[in-house]
Amino acid sequence: MSEHLYWLHEQRCVKAVKSLRSNGFEAVYCPNRRDACENIISAAQDAISIGIGGSMTLEELDLVPELRRMGKELLLRDLPGLTPYEQLEVRRRHLSCDLFLTSTNALTLAGQLVNVDGIGNRVGAMTFGPRKVIVVAGRNKIVPDLESALNRIREIAAPANAHRLDKKLPCALTGTCSDCQSPERICRITVILDRMPSLSDIRVLVVNADMGY
């Protein structure tokens, strides 16, 4: 990418960070993925249990090997061999872990975090429960306003995730949302964080890189 485009993205990232701070969040601009990784590893030093929400952004950061080397208890719901009950228990423990790591479906320039969930454990843990939450947002998640955020989720994040998860959904076949009534529908809960929740500690890392869906 040319330095001029990188600069342009940087301006948007910095604007989002300023808005997040105005809304009460702890927000940090990260020039690249490595800076985001270092920030998370530093924050993980004092944590015993670390929950990791389903996120392609976090997968791209490849944090799990380093966190394991640090001796952390990792709450991963997609470990091979887990029964449905054990997966549910992991999701429940996300709500009370020391550190919860996740991404966001969209981030508005006004500093709003916008997410759509199917079960609710991810957005639940984002809003209340863990001692600390770190949300990682790539520059591709930044949108002008709330309407654009919801459109982004409907047109990009949801179809891509439905296809990744091999869901039997219209959007997983066509790439287009049809507001389906399928029992496998993954868009069931919409949560908009306009401000930092009163009793939560949320840090948002805004990264000048395209990450996740």
PDB file of C-alpha atoms in Angstrom:
ATOM      1  CA  MET A   1       0.000   0.000   0.000  1.00  0.00           C
ATOM      2  CA  SER A   2       1.247   3.488  -0.838  1.00  0.00           C
ATOM      3  CA  GLU A   3       2.216   5.799   1.995  1.00  0.00           C
ATOM      4  CA  HIS A   4      -0.586   8.160   0.965  1.00  0.00           C
ATOM      5  CA  LEU A   5      -3.320   5.547   1.310  1.00  0.00           C
ATOM      6  CA  TYR A   6      -1.814   4.389   4.603  1.00  0.00           C
ATOM      7  CA  TRP A   7      -1.895   8.006   5.805  1.00  0.00           C
ATOM      8  CA  LEU A   8      -5.533   8.328   4.742  1.00  0.00           C
ATOM      9  CA  HIS A   9      -6.473   5.198   6.687  1.00  0.00           C
ATOM     10  CA  GLU A  10      -4.481   6.506   9.643  1.00  0.00           C
ATOM     11  CA  GLN A  11      -6.592   9.667   9.753  1.00  0.00           C
ATOM     12  CA  ARG A  12      -9.781   7.594   9.939  1.00  0.00           C
ATOM     13  CA  CYS A  13      -8.320   5.334  12.620  1.00  0.00           C
ATOM     14  CA  VAL A  14      -7.229   8.293  14.735  1.00  0.00           C
ATOM     15  CA  LYS A  15     -10.636   9.947  14.366  1.00  0.00           C
ATOM     16  CA  ALA A  16     -12.328   6.742  15.554  1.00  0.00           C
ATOM     17  CA  VAL A  17      -9.927   6.532  18.514  1.00  0.00           C
ATOM     18  CA  LYS A  18     -10.715  10.111  19.544  1.00  0.00           C
ATOM     19  CA  SER A  19     -14.442   9.419  19.363  1.00  0.00           C
ATOM     20  CA  LEU A  20     -14.092   6.220  21.388  1.00  0.00           C
ATOM     21  CA  ARG A  21     -12.218   8.125  24.086  1.00  0.00           C
ATOM     22  CA  SER A  22     -14.923  10.787  24.131  1.00  0.00           C
ATOM     23  CA  ASN A  23     -17.412   7.974  24.705  1.00  0.00           C
ATOM     24  CA  GLY A  24     -15.502   6.719  27.738  1.00  0.00           C
ATOM     25  CA  PHE A  25     -13.608   3.816  26.203  1.00  0.00           C
ATOM     26  CA  GLU A  26      -9.888   3.293  26.551  1.00  0.00           C
ATOM     27  CA  ALA A  27      -8.795   3.457  22.916  1.00  0.00           C
ATOM     28  CA  VAL A  28      -5.386   2.955  21.316  1.00  0.00           C
ATOM     29  CA  TYR A  29      -4.224   3.489  17.751  1.00  0.00           C
ATOM     30  CA  CYS A  30      -1.999   0.638  16.538  1.00  0.00           C
ATOM     31  CA  PRO A  31      -0.021   1.328  13.331  1.00  0.00           C
ATOM     32  CA  ASN A  32       0.203  -2.398  12.553  1.00  0.00           C
ATOM     33  CA  ARG A  33      -0.679  -5.914  13.720  1.00  0.00           C
ATOM     34  CA  ARG A  34       2.530  -6.305  15.715  1.00  0.00           C
ATOM     35  CA  ASP A  35       1.698  -3.298  17.879  1.00  0.00           C
ATOM     36  CA  ALA A  36      -1.740  -4.775  18.558  1.00  0.00           C
ATOM     37  CA  CYS A  37      -0.192  -8.117  19.559  1.00  0.00           C
ATOM     38  CA  GLU A  38       2.280  -6.446  21.914  1.00  0.00           C
ATOM     39  CA  ASN A  39      -0.509  -4.447  23.537  1.00  0.00           C
ATOM     40  CA  ILE A  40      -2.572  -7.580  24.164  1.00  0.00           C
ATOM     41  CA  ILE A  41       0.366  -9.639  25.452  1.00  0.00           C
ATOM     42  CA  SER A  42       1.228  -6.841  27.883  1.00  0.00           C
ATOM     43  CA  ALA A  43      -2.361  -6.662  29.132  1.00  0.00           C
ATOM     44  CA  ALA A  44      -2.426 -10.449  29.557  1.00  0.00           C
ATOM     45  CA  GLN A  45       0.462 -10.487  32.035  1.00  0.00           C
ATOM     46  CA  ASP A  46      -1.763 -10.203  35.104  1.00  0.00           C
ATOM     47  CA  ALA A  47      -4.644 -12.326  33.787  1.00  0.00           C
ATOM     48  CA  ILE A  48      -5.108 -15.934  34.847  1.00  0.00           C
ATOM     49  CA  SER A  49      -8.074 -16.895  32.656  1.00  0.00           C
ATOM     50  CA  ILE A  50      -8.418 -15.497  29.138  1.00  0.00           C
ATOM     51  CA  GLY A  51     -11.534 -15.913  27.019  1.00  0.00           C
ATOM     52  CA  ILE A  52     -11.267 -15.637  23.257  1.00  0.00           C
ATOM     53  CA  GLY A  53     -14.403 -14.925  21.252  1.00  0.00           C
ATOM     54  CA  GLY A  54     -14.857 -16.378  17.792  1.00  0.00           C
ATOM     55  CA  SER A  55     -12.998 -13.920  15.577  1.00  0.00           C
ATOM     56  CA  MET A  56     -11.068 -14.067  12.336  1.00  0.00           C
ATOM     57  CA  THR A  57      -9.309 -10.865  13.413  1.00  0.00           C
ATOM     58  CA  LEU A  58      -7.883 -12.602  16.475  1.00  0.00           C
ATOM     59  CA  GLU A  59      -6.960 -15.668  14.428  1.00  0.00           C
ATOM     60  CA  GLU A  60      -4.897 -13.421  12.161  1.00  0.00           C
ATOM     61  CA  LEU A  61      -3.004 -12.117  15.202  1.00  0.00           C
ATOM     62  CA  ASP A  62      -2.118 -15.733  16.163  1.00  0.00           C
ATOM     63  CA  LEU A  63      -2.018 -14.965  19.885  1.00  0.00           C
ATOM     64  CA  VAL A  64      -2.798 -18.434  21.232  1.00  0.00           C
ATOM     65  CA  PRO A  65       0.740 -19.924  21.039  1.00  0.00           C
ATOM     66  CA  GLU A  66       2.282 -17.018  22.968  1.00  0.00           C
ATOM     67  CA  LEU A  67      -0.511 -16.972  25.557  1.00  0.00           C
ATOM     68  CA  ARG A  68      -0.016 -20.698  26.084  1.00  0.00           C
ATOM     69  CA  ARG A  69       3.720 -20.174  26.556  1.00  0.00           C
ATOM     70  CA  MET A  70       2.820 -17.641  29.244  1.00  0.00           C
ATOM     71  CA  GLY A  71       0.906 -20.358  31.098  1.00  0.00           C
ATOM     72  CA  LYS A  72      -2.505 -18.740  30.750  1.00  0.00           C
ATOM     73  CA  GLU A  73      -5.753 -20.661  31.069  1.00  0.00           C
ATOM     74  CA  LEU A  74      -7.322 -20.183  27.641  1.00  0.00           C
ATOM     75  CA  LEU A  75     -11.072 -20.517  27.312  1.00  0.00           C
ATOM     76  CA  LEU A  76     -11.453 -21.758  23.733  1.00  0.00           C
ATOM     77  CA  ARG A  77     -14.825 -23.115  22.671  1.00  0.00           C
ATOM     78  CA  ASP A  78     -13.573 -24.668  19.410  1.00  0.00           C
ATOM     79  CA  LEU A  79     -11.019 -27.092  20.848  1.00  0.00           C
ATOM     80  CA  PRO A  80     -11.254 -30.545  19.217  1.00  0.00           C
ATOM     81  CA  GLY A  81     -13.183 -33.103  21.227  1.00  0.00           C
ATOM     82  CA  LEU A  82     -15.316 -30.729  23.292  1.00  0.00           C
ATOM     83  CA  THR A  83     -18.888 -31.884  23.791  1.00  0.00           C
ATOM     84  CA  PRO A  84     -21.754 -29.419  23.195  1.00  0.00           C
ATOM     85  CA  TYR A  85     -22.128 -29.109  26.981  1.00  0.00           C
ATOM     86  CA  GLU A  86     -18.412 -28.349  27.394  1.00  0.00           C
ATOM     87  CA  GLN A  87     -18.605 -25.719  24.641  1.00  0.00           C
ATOM     88  CA  LEU A  88     -21.529 -24.123  26.462  1.00  0.00           C
ATOM     89  CA  GLU A  89     -19.559 -24.076  29.708  1.00  0.00           C
ATOM     90  CA  VAL A  90     -16.668 -22.310  27.951  1.00  0.00           C
ATOM     91  CA  ARG A  91     -19.099 -19.688  26.669  1.00  0.00           C
ATOM     92  CA  ARG A  92     -20.425 -19.188  30.190  1.00  0.00           C
ATOM     93  CA  ARG A  93     -16.936 -18.791  31.597  1.00  0.00           C
ATOM     94  CA  HIS A  94     -16.267 -16.031  29.060  1.00  0.00           C
ATOM     95  CA  LEU A  95     -18.630 -13.930  31.167  1.00  0.00           C
ATOM     96  CA  SER A  96     -16.410 -14.116  34.253  1.00  0.00           C
ATOM     97  CA  CYS A  97     -12.844 -14.434  32.942  1.00  0.00           C
ATOM     98  CA  ASP A  98      -9.995 -12.069  33.780  1.00  0.00           C
ATOM     99  CA  LEU A  99      -9.494 -10.948  30.193  1.00  0.00           C
ATOM    100  CA  PHE A 100     -11.847 -11.343  27.238  1.00  0.00           C
ATOM    101  CA  LEU A 101     -10.506 -10.841  23.719  1.00  0.00           C
ATOM    102  CA  THR A 102     -12.808 -10.166  20.807  1.00  0.00           C
ATOM    103  CA  SER A 103     -13.250  -8.093  17.680  1.00  0.00           C
ATOM    104  CA  THR A 104     -16.156  -5.993  16.486  1.00  0.00           C
ATOM    105  CA  ASN A 105     -18.343  -6.251  13.409  1.00  0.00           C
ATOM    106  CA  ALA A 106     -18.232  -2.503  12.856  1.00  0.00           C
ATOM    107  CA  LEU A 107     -16.886   0.690  14.425  1.00  0.00           C
ATOM    108  CA  THR A 108     -18.416   4.040  13.561  1.00  0.00           C
ATOM    109  CA  LEU A 109     -16.435   7.246  13.264  1.00  0.00           C
ATOM    110  CA  ALA A 110     -18.611   8.493  16.136  1.00  0.00           C
ATOM    111  CA  GLY A 111     -17.065   5.822  18.372  1.00  0.00           C
ATOM    112  CA  GLN A 112     -19.868   3.242  18.476  1.00  0.00           C
ATOM    113  CA  LEU A 113     -19.164  -0.503  18.572  1.00  0.00           C
ATOM    114  CA  VAL A 114     -21.802  -2.383  16.587  1.00  0.00           C
ATOM    115  CA  ASN A 115     -22.186  -6.155  16.747  1.00  0.00           C
ATOM    116  CA  VAL A 116     -24.655  -8.830  15.689  1.00  0.00           C
ATOM    117  CA  ASP A 117     -24.558 -12.224  17.402  1.00  0.00           C
ATOM    118  CA  GLY A 118     -26.323 -15.533  17.140  1.00  0.00           C
ATOM    119  CA  ILE A 119     -25.990 -16.861  20.701  1.00  0.00           C
ATOM    120  CA  GLY A 120     -25.101 -13.772  22.718  1.00  0.00           C
ATOM    121  CA  ASN A 121     -22.074 -14.898  24.692  1.00  0.00           C
ATOM    122  CA  ARG A 122     -19.731 -12.675  22.679  1.00  0.00           C
ATOM    123  CA  VAL A 123     -21.761  -9.478  23.008  1.00  0.00           C
ATOM    124  CA  GLY A 124     -22.660 -10.427  26.575  1.00  0.00           C
ATOM    125  CA  ALA A 125     -19.006 -10.691  27.564  1.00  0.00           C
ATOM    126  CA  MET A 126     -18.243  -7.444  25.743  1.00  0.00           C
ATOM    127  CA  THR A 127     -20.738  -5.505  27.822  1.00  0.00           C
ATOM    128  CA  PHE A 128     -20.413  -6.924  31.354  1.00  0.00           C
ATOM    129  CA  GLY A 129     -18.598  -9.599  33.334  1.00  0.00           C
ATOM    130  CA  PRO A 130     -14.900  -9.986  32.498  1.00  0.00           C
ATOM    131  CA  ARG A 131     -12.439  -7.937  34.517  1.00  0.00           C
ATOM    132  CA  LYS A 132     -11.096  -6.476  31.277  1.00  0.00           C
ATOM    133  CA  VAL A 133     -12.162  -6.626  27.637  1.00  0.00           C
ATOM    134  CA  ILE A 134      -9.951  -5.883  24.647  1.00  0.00           C
ATOM    135  CA  VAL A 135     -11.688  -5.284  21.324  1.00  0.00           C
ATOM    136  CA  VAL A 136      -9.525  -5.359  18.188  1.00  0.00           C
ATOM    137  CA  ALA A 137     -10.832  -3.432  15.176  1.00  0.00           C
ATOM    138  CA  GLY A 138      -9.070  -3.384  11.825  1.00  0.00           C
ATOM    139  CA  ARG A 139      -9.381  -0.284   9.665  1.00  0.00           C
ATOM    140  CA  ASN A 140     -11.790  -2.154   7.370  1.00  0.00           C
ATOM    141  CA  LYS A 141     -14.336  -2.213  10.209  1.00  0.00           C
ATOM    142  CA  ILE A 142     -14.539   1.600  10.374  1.00  0.00           C
ATOM    143  CA  VAL A 143     -17.712   3.062   8.858  1.00  0.00           C
ATOM    144  CA  PRO A 144     -19.205   6.568   8.749  1.00  0.00           C
ATOM    145  CA  ASP A 145     -22.335   5.995  10.843  1.00  0.00           C
ATOM    146  CA  LEU A 146     -24.728   3.531  12.436  1.00  0.00           C
ATOM    147  CA  GLU A 147     -26.675   2.824   9.245  1.00  0.00           C
ATOM    148  CA  SER A 148     -23.414   2.023   7.445  1.00  0.00           C
ATOM    149  CA  ALA A 149     -22.413  -0.249  10.334  1.00  0.00           C
ATOM    150  CA  LEU A 150     -25.586  -2.305  10.085  1.00  0.00           C
ATOM    151  CA  ASN A 151     -25.260  -2.455   6.303  1.00  0.00           C
ATOM    152  CA  ARG A 152     -21.668  -3.623   6.637  1.00  0.00           C
ATOM    153  CA  ILE A 153     -22.733  -6.453   8.915  1.00  0.00           C
ATOM    154  CA  ARG A 154     -25.609  -7.439   6.636  1.00  0.00           C
ATOM    155  CA  GLU A 155     -23.616  -7.262   3.401  1.00  0.00           C
ATOM    156  CA  ILE A 156     -20.122  -8.408   4.456  1.00  0.00           C
ATOM    157  CA  ALA A 157     -19.654  -9.811   7.951  1.00  0.00           C
ATOM    158  CA  ALA A 158     -22.739 -12.023   8.187  1.00  0.00           C
ATOM    159  CA  PRO A 159     -22.540 -13.713   4.756  1.00  0.00           C
ATOM    160  CA  ALA A 160     -18.780 -14.274   5.103  1.00  0.00           C
ATOM    161  CA  ASN A 161     -19.167 -15.786   8.573  1.00  0.00           C
ATOM    162  CA  ALA A 162     -22.134 -17.923   7.539  1.00  0.00           C
ATOM    163  CA  HIS A 163     -20.066 -19.316   4.669  1.00  0.00           C
ATOM    164  CA  ARG A 164     -17.042 -19.866   6.952  1.00  0.00           C
ATOM    165  CA  LEU A 165     -19.185 -21.744   9.466  1.00  0.00           C
ATOM    166  CA  ASP A 166     -20.814 -23.818   6.703  1.00  0.00           C
ATOM    167  CA  LYS A 167     -24.280 -22.755   7.774  1.00  0.00           C
ATOM    168  CA  LYS A 168     -27.318 -23.831   5.762  1.00  0.00           C
ATOM    169  CA  LEU A 169     -28.381 -20.259   5.132  1.00  0.00           C
ATOM    170  CA  PRO A 170     -29.364 -18.332   1.999  1.00  0.00           C
ATOM    171  CA  CYS A 171     -26.565 -15.796   2.526  1.00  0.00           C
ATOM    172  CA  ALA A 172     -24.001 -18.612   2.766  1.00  0.00           C
ATOM    173  CA  LEU A 173     -25.022 -19.652  -0.757  1.00  0.00           C
ATOM    174  CA  THR A 174     -25.699 -16.318  -2.468  1.00  0.00           C
ATOM    175  CA  GLY A 175     -23.671 -13.831  -0.425  1.00  0.00           C
ATOM    176  CA  THR A 176     -26.805 -11.717  -0.018  1.00  0.00           C
ATOM    177  CA  CYS A 177     -28.891 -11.278   3.128  1.00  0.00           C
ATOM    178  CA  SER A 178     -32.541 -12.289   2.752  1.00  0.00           C
ATOM    179  CA  ASP A 179     -33.527 -11.674   6.394  1.00  0.00           C
ATOM    180  CA  CYS A 180     -34.183 -15.406   6.634  1.00  0.00           C
ATOM    181  CA  GLN A 181     -36.188 -17.355   9.201  1.00  0.00           C
ATOM    182  CA  SER A 182     -33.785 -20.301   9.213  1.00  0.00           C
ATOM    183  CA  PRO A 183     -33.183 -22.150  12.512  1.00  0.00           C
ATOM    184  CA  GLU A 184     -29.454 -21.764  11.755  1.00  0.00           C
ATOM    185  CA  ARG A 185     -29.706 -17.989  11.414  1.00  0.00           C
ATOM    186  CA  ILE A 186     -26.653 -16.308  12.985  1.00  0.00           C
ATOM    187  CA  CYS A 187     -28.090 -12.765  13.108  1.00  0.00           C
ATOM    188  CA  ARG A 188     -30.312 -12.768  16.196  1.00  0.00           C
ATOM    189  CA  ILE A 189     -28.989 -10.154  18.612  1.00  0.00           C
ATOM    190  CA  THR A 190     -27.903  -6.615  17.762  1.00  0.00           C
ATOM    191  CA  VAL A 191     -25.883  -4.706  20.358  1.00  0.00           C
ATOM    192  CA  ILE A 192     -24.710  -1.114  19.974  1.00  0.00           C
ATOM    193  CA  LEU A 193     -22.253   0.236  22.531  1.00  0.00           C
ATOM    194  CA  ASP A 194     -22.767   4.000  22.330  1.00  0.00           C
ATOM    195  CA  ARG A 195     -20.712   4.577  25.474  1.00  0.00           C
ATOM    196  CA  MET A 196     -18.494   2.541  27.779  1.00  0.00           C
ATOM    197  CA  PRO A 197     -20.814   0.479  30.045  1.00  0.00           C
ATOM    198  CA  SER A 198     -20.694   1.849  33.593  1.00  0.00           C
ATOM    199  CA  LEU A 199     -19.025  -1.095  35.364  1.00  0.00           C
ATOM    200  CA  SER A 200     -16.897  -2.400  32.488  1.00  0.00           C
ATOM    201  CA  ASP A 201     -13.262  -1.913  31.496  1.00  0.00           C
ATOM    202  CA  ILE A 202     -13.013  -1.964  27.699  1.00  0.00           C
ATOM    203  CA  ARG A 203      -9.952  -1.175  25.626  1.00  0.00           C
ATOM    204  CA  VAL A 204     -10.372  -0.822  21.864  1.00  0.00           C
ATOM    205  CA  LEU A 205      -7.328  -1.308  19.643  1.00  0.00           C
ATOM    206  CA  VAL A 206      -7.852   0.365  16.273  1.00  0.00           C
ATOM    207  CA  VAL A 207      -5.356  -1.176  13.864  1.00  0.00           C
ATOM    208  CA  ASN A 208      -4.220   0.354  10.570  1.00  0.00           C
ATOM    209  CA  ALA A 209      -4.582  -2.968   8.740  1.00  0.00           C
ATOM    210  CA  ASP A 210      -7.414  -4.884   7.101  1.00  0.00           C
ATOM    211  CA  MET A 211      -8.383  -7.629   9.538  1.00  0.00           C
ATOM    212  CA  GLY A 212     -11.201 -10.148   9.636  1.00  0.00           C
ATOM    213  CA  TYR A 213     -14.641  -9.732   8.132  1.00  0.00           C
TER     214      TYR A 213
END
